[in-house]
Short mmCIF file of C-alpha atoms and ligand atoms in Angstrom, two decimals:
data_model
loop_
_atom_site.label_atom_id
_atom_site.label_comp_id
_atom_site.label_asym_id
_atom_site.label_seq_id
_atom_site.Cartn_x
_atom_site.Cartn_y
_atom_site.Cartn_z
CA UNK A 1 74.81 106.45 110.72
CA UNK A 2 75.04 107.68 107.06
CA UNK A 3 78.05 106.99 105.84
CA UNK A 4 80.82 109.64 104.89
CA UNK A 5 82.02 110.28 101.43
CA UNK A 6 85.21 108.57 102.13
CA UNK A 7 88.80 108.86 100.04
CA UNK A 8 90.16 106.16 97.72
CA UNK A 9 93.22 104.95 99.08
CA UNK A 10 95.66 102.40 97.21
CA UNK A 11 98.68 101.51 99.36
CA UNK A 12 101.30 99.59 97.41
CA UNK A 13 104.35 97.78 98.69
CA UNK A 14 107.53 97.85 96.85
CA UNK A 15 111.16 96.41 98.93
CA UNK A 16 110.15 96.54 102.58
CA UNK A 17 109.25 94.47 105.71
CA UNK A 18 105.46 95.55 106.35
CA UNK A 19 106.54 97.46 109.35
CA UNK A 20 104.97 100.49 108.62
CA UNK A 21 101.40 98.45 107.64
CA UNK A 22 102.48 97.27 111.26
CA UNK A 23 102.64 100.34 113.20
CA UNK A 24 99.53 101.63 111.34
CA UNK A 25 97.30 99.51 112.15
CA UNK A 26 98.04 100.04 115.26
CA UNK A 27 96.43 103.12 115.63
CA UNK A 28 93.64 104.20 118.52
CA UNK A 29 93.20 107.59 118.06
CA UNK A 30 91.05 106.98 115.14
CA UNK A 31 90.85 103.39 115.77
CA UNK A 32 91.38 101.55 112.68
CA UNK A 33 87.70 100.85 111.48
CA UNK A 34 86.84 104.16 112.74
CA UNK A 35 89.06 104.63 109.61
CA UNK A 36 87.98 102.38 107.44
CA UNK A 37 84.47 103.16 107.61
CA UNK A 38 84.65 106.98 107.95
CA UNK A 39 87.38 108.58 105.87
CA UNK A 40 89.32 106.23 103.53
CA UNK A 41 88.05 103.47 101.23
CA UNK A 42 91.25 100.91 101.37
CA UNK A 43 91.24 99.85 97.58
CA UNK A 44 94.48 97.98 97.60
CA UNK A 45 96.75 96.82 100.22
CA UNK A 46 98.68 93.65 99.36
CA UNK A 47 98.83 92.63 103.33
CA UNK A 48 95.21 93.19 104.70
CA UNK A 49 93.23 92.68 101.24
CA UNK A 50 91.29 89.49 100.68
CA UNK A 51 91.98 89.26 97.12
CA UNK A 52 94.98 87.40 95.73
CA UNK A 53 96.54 86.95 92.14
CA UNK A 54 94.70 88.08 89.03
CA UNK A 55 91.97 89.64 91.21
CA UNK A 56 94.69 91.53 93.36
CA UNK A 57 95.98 92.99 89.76
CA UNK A 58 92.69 93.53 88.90
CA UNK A 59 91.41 95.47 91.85
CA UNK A 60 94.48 97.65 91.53
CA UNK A 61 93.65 98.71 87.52
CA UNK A 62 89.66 99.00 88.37
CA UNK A 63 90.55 101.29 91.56
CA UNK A 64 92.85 103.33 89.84
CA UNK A 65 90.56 103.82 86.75
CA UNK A 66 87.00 104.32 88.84
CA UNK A 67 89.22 106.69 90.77
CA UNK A 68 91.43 108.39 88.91
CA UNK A 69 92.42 111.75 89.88
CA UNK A 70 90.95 111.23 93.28
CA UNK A 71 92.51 108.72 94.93
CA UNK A 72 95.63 108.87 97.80
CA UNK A 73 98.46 106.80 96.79
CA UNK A 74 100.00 105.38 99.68
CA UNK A 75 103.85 103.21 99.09
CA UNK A 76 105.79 101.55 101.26
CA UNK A 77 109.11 100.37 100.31
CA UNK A 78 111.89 101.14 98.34
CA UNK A 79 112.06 100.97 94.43
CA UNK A 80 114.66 98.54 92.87
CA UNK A 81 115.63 100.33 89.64
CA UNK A 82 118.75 97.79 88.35
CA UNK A 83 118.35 95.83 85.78
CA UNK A 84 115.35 97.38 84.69
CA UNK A 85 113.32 97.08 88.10
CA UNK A 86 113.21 93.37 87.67
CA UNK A 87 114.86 93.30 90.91
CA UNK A 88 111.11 93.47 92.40
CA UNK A 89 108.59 92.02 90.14
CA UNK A 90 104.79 92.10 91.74
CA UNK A 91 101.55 89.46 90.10
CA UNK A 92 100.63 87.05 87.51
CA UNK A 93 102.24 89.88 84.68
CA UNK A 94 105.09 90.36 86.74
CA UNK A 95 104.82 94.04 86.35
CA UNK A 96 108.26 95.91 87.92
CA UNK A 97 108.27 97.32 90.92
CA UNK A 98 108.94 100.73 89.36
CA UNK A 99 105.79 100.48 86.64
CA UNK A 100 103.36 99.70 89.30
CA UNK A 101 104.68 103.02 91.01
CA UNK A 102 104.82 105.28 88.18
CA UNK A 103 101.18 104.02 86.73
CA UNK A 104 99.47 104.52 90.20
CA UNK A 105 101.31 108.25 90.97
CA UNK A 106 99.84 109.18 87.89
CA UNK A 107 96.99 108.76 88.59
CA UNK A 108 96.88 110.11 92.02
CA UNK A 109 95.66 112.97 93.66
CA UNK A 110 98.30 113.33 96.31
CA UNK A 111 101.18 110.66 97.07
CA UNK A 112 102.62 109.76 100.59
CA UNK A 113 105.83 107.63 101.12
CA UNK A 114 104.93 105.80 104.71
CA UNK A 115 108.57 104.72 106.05
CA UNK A 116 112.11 105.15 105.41
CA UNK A 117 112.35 102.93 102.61
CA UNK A 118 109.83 104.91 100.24
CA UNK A 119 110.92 108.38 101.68
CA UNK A 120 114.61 107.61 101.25
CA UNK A 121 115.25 103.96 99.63
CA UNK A 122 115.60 102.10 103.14
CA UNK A 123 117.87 99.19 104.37
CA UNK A 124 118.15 97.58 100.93
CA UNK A 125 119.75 100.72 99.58
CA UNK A 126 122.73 100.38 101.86
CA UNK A 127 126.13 100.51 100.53
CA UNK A 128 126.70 99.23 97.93
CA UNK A 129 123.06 99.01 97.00
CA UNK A 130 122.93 96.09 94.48
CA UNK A 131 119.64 96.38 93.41
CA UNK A 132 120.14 100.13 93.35
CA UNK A 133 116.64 100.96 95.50
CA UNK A 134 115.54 104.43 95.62
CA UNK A 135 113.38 106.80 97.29
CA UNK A 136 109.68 107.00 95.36
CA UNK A 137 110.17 110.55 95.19
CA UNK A 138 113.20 109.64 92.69
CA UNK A 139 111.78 107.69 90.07
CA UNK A 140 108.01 109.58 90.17
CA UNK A 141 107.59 113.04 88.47
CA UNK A 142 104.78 114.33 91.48
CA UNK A 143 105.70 115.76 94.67
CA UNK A 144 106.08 113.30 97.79
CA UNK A 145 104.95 113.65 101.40
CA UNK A 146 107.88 111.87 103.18
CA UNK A 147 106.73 110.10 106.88
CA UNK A 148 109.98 108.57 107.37
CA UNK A 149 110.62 106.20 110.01
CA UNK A 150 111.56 102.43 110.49
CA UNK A 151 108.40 102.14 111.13
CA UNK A 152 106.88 105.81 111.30
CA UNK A 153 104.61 106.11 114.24
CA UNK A 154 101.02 105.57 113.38
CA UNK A 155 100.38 109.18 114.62
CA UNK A 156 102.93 110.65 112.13
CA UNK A 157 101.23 108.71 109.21
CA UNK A 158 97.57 108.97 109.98
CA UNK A 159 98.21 112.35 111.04
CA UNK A 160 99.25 113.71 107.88
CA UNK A 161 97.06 111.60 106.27
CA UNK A 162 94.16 113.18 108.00
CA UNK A 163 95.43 116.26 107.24
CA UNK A 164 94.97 116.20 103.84
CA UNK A 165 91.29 114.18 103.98
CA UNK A 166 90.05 116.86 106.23
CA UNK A 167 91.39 120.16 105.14
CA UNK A 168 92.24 119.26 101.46
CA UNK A 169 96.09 120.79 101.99
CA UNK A 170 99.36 119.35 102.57
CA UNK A 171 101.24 119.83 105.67
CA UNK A 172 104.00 122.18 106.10
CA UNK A 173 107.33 120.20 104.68
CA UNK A 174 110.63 120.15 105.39
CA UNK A 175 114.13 119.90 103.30
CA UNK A 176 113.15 116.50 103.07
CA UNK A 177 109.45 116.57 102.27
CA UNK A 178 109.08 115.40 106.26
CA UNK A 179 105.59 117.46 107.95
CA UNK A 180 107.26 119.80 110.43
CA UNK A 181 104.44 119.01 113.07
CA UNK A 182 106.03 115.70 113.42
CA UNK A 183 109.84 116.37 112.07
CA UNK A 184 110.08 119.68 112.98
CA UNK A 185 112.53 119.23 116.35
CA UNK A 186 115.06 116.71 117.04
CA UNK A 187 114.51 113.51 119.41
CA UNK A 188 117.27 115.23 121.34
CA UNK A 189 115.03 118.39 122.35
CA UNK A 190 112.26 116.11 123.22
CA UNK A 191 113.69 113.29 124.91
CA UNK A 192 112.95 112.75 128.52
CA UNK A 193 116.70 111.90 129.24
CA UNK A 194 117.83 114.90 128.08
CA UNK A 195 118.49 116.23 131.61
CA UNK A 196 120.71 113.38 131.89
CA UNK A 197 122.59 114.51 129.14
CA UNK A 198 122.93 117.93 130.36
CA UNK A 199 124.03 116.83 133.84
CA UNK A 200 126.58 114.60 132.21
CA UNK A 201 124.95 111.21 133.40
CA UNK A 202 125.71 108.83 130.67
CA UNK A 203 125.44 105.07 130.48
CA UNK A 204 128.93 103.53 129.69
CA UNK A 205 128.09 100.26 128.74
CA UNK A 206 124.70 98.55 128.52
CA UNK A 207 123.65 96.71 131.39
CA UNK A 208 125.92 99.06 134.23
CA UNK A 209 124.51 101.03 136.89
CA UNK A 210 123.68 103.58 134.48
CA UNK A 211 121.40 101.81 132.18
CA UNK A 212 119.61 100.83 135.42
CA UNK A 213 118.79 104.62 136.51
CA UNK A 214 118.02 105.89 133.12
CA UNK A 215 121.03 107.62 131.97
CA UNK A 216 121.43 109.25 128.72
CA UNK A 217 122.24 106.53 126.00
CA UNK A 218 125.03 109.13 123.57
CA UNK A 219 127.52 106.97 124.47
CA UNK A 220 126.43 103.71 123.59
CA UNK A 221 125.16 104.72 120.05
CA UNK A 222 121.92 107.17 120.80
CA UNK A 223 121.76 109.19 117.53
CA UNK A 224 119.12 111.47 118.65
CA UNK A 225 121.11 114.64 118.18
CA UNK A 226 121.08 114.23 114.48
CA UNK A 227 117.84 112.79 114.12
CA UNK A 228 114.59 114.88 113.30
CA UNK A 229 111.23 112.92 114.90
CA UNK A 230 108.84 113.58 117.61
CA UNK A 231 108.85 109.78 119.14
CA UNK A 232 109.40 110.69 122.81
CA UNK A 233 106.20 112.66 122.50
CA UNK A 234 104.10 110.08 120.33
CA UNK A 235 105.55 106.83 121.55
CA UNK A 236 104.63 103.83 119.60
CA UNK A 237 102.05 100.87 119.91
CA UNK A 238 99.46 103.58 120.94
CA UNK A 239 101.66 105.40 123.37
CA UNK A 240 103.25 102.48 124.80
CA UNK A 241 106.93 103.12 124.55
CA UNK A 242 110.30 104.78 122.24
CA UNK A 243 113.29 103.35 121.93
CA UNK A 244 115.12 105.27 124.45
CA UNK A 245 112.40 104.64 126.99
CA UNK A 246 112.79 100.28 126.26
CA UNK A 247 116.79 101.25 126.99
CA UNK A 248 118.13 101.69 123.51
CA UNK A 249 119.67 104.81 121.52
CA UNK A 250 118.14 105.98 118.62
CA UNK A 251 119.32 104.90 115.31
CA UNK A 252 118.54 107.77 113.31
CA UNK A 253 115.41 105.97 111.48
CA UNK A 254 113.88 108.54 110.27
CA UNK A 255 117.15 110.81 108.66
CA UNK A 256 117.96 110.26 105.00
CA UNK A 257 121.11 107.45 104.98
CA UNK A 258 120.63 106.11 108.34
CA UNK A 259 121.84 103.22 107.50
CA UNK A 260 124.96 104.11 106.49
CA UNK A 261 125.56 107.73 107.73
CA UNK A 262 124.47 107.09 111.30
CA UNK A 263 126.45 103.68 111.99
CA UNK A 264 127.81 102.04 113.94
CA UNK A 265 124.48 102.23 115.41
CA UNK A 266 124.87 101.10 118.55
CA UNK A 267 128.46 101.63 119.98
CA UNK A 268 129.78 98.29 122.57
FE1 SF4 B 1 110.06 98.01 107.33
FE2 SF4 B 1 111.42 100.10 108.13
FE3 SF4 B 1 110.90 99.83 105.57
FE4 SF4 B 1 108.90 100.41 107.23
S1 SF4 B 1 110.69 101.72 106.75
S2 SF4 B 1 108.87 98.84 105.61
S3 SF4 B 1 109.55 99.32 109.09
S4 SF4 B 1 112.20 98.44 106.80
FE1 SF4 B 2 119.76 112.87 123.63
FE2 SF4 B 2 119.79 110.24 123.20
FE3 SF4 B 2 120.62 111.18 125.50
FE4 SF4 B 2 118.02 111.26 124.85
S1 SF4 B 2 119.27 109.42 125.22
S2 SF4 B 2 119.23 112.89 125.79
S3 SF4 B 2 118.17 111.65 122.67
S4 SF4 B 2 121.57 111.56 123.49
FE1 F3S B 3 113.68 106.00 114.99
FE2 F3S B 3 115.15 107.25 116.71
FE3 F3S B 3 112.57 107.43 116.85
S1 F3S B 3 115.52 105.22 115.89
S2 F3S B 3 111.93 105.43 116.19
S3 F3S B 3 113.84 108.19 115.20
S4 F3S B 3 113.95 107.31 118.54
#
């Protein structure tokens, strides 16, 4: 088969945990080679590349010079900015966290934040946020495409991704630069215990003989009232499960602040 003209992709990671490399590559509907070899050319990814050290840096500066002006810039992880960035330093130059960033946006053609931590800082900006780590839409001067999530679904970040490749346009965005197809309606209007909520059938404490029938979780913690994301609908793992179907409330992953506007996240 003759091979498709496929998109540069460089897909850095700042202060994270790989989850969202995680879910991604989890993906079945393209499968992941189906991917690789069709639509996107993977020019850097710290976590599934084969190069390490000075190559690594050096794949990164040829990519985004052979490619400049075409290529997706993919990040993952939130941006230290105290002390100069040297909170995060990445390679044998020890380049900040925050240069990396800024050189690559420049030279991209459209920029996605995969995860909470890009789209809105993450864990390590909770209060009191020492190494002060910020959203990549903060410290970059280009518009962001925000797939919050801790981890995003695969589906909500190949998706959008897709989106673009295909039909060359962004998304409709939200407030928050979120895709309405996948942020547009809370967890709340799409979760399949929502009848339970309505009916008042709530589980009191985890474990009782609510839990057991499936009760609605609000009152041990569930957060999916406040929360914009379409995970009862696209599951996770290719359509395994959600949190509220394994038995736990949602934590508000995928809401700016979750971590500290939405706690305690799970009530005793
Ligand atoms: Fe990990 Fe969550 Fe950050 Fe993704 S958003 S890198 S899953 S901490
Ligand atoms: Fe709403 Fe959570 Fe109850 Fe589902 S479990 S109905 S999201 S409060
Ligand atoms: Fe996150 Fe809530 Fe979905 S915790 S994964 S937005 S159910």
């Amino acid at each position: 088969a003759e091979m498709l003209n496929r998109i540069p992709v460089i897909w850095l990671h700042m202060a994270e945990c790989t989850g969202c490399s995680e879910s991604f590559i989890r993906t079945d509907a393209p499968t992941l080679d189906t991917l690789l070899f069709n639509h996107i050319s993977l020019e850097y990814h710290e976590t599934l590349m084969a190069a390490s050290g000075w190559q690594a840096e050096e794949n990164l500066a040829r990519a985004q010079e052979e490619h400049r002006g075409n290529y997706l810039l993919i990040v993952e992880g939130g941006i230290p900015t105290a002390a100069g960035g040297t909170f995060l330093t990445i390679g044998p130059h020890a380049h900040t966290g925050l240069e990396i960033c800024r050189t690559a946006a420049a030279g991209a053609m459209a920029v996605f934040a995969f995860g909470s931590c890009s789209s809105f800082g993450g864990v390590q900006a909770a209060y009191p946020n020492p190494t002060q780590a910020k959203a990549l839409s903060e410290i970059i001067q280009k518009p962001v495409i925000n797939i919050p999530g801790c981890p995003p679904s695969e589906k909500n970040m190949i998706g959008s991704l897709l989106h673009f490749i295909l039909f060359g346009t962004l998304p409709a965005l939200d407030l928050y630069g979120r895709p309405r197809w996948s942020y547009g309606l809370r967890v709340h209007d799409l979760c399949e215990r929502r009848g339970r909520f309505d009916a008042g059938e709530f589980v009191e404490r985890f474990g009782d003989e609510g839990a057991k029938l499936g009760y609605c979780l609000y009152k041990v913690g569930c957060k999916g009232p406040y929360t914009y994301n379409n995970c009862s609908r696209q599951k996770f793992n290719q359509g395994t499960s959600w949190p509220v179907q394994a038995g736990h409330g949602c934590m508000g992953c995928s809401e700016p602040d979750f971590w500290d506007v939405m706690a305690p996240l799970v009530e005793p």
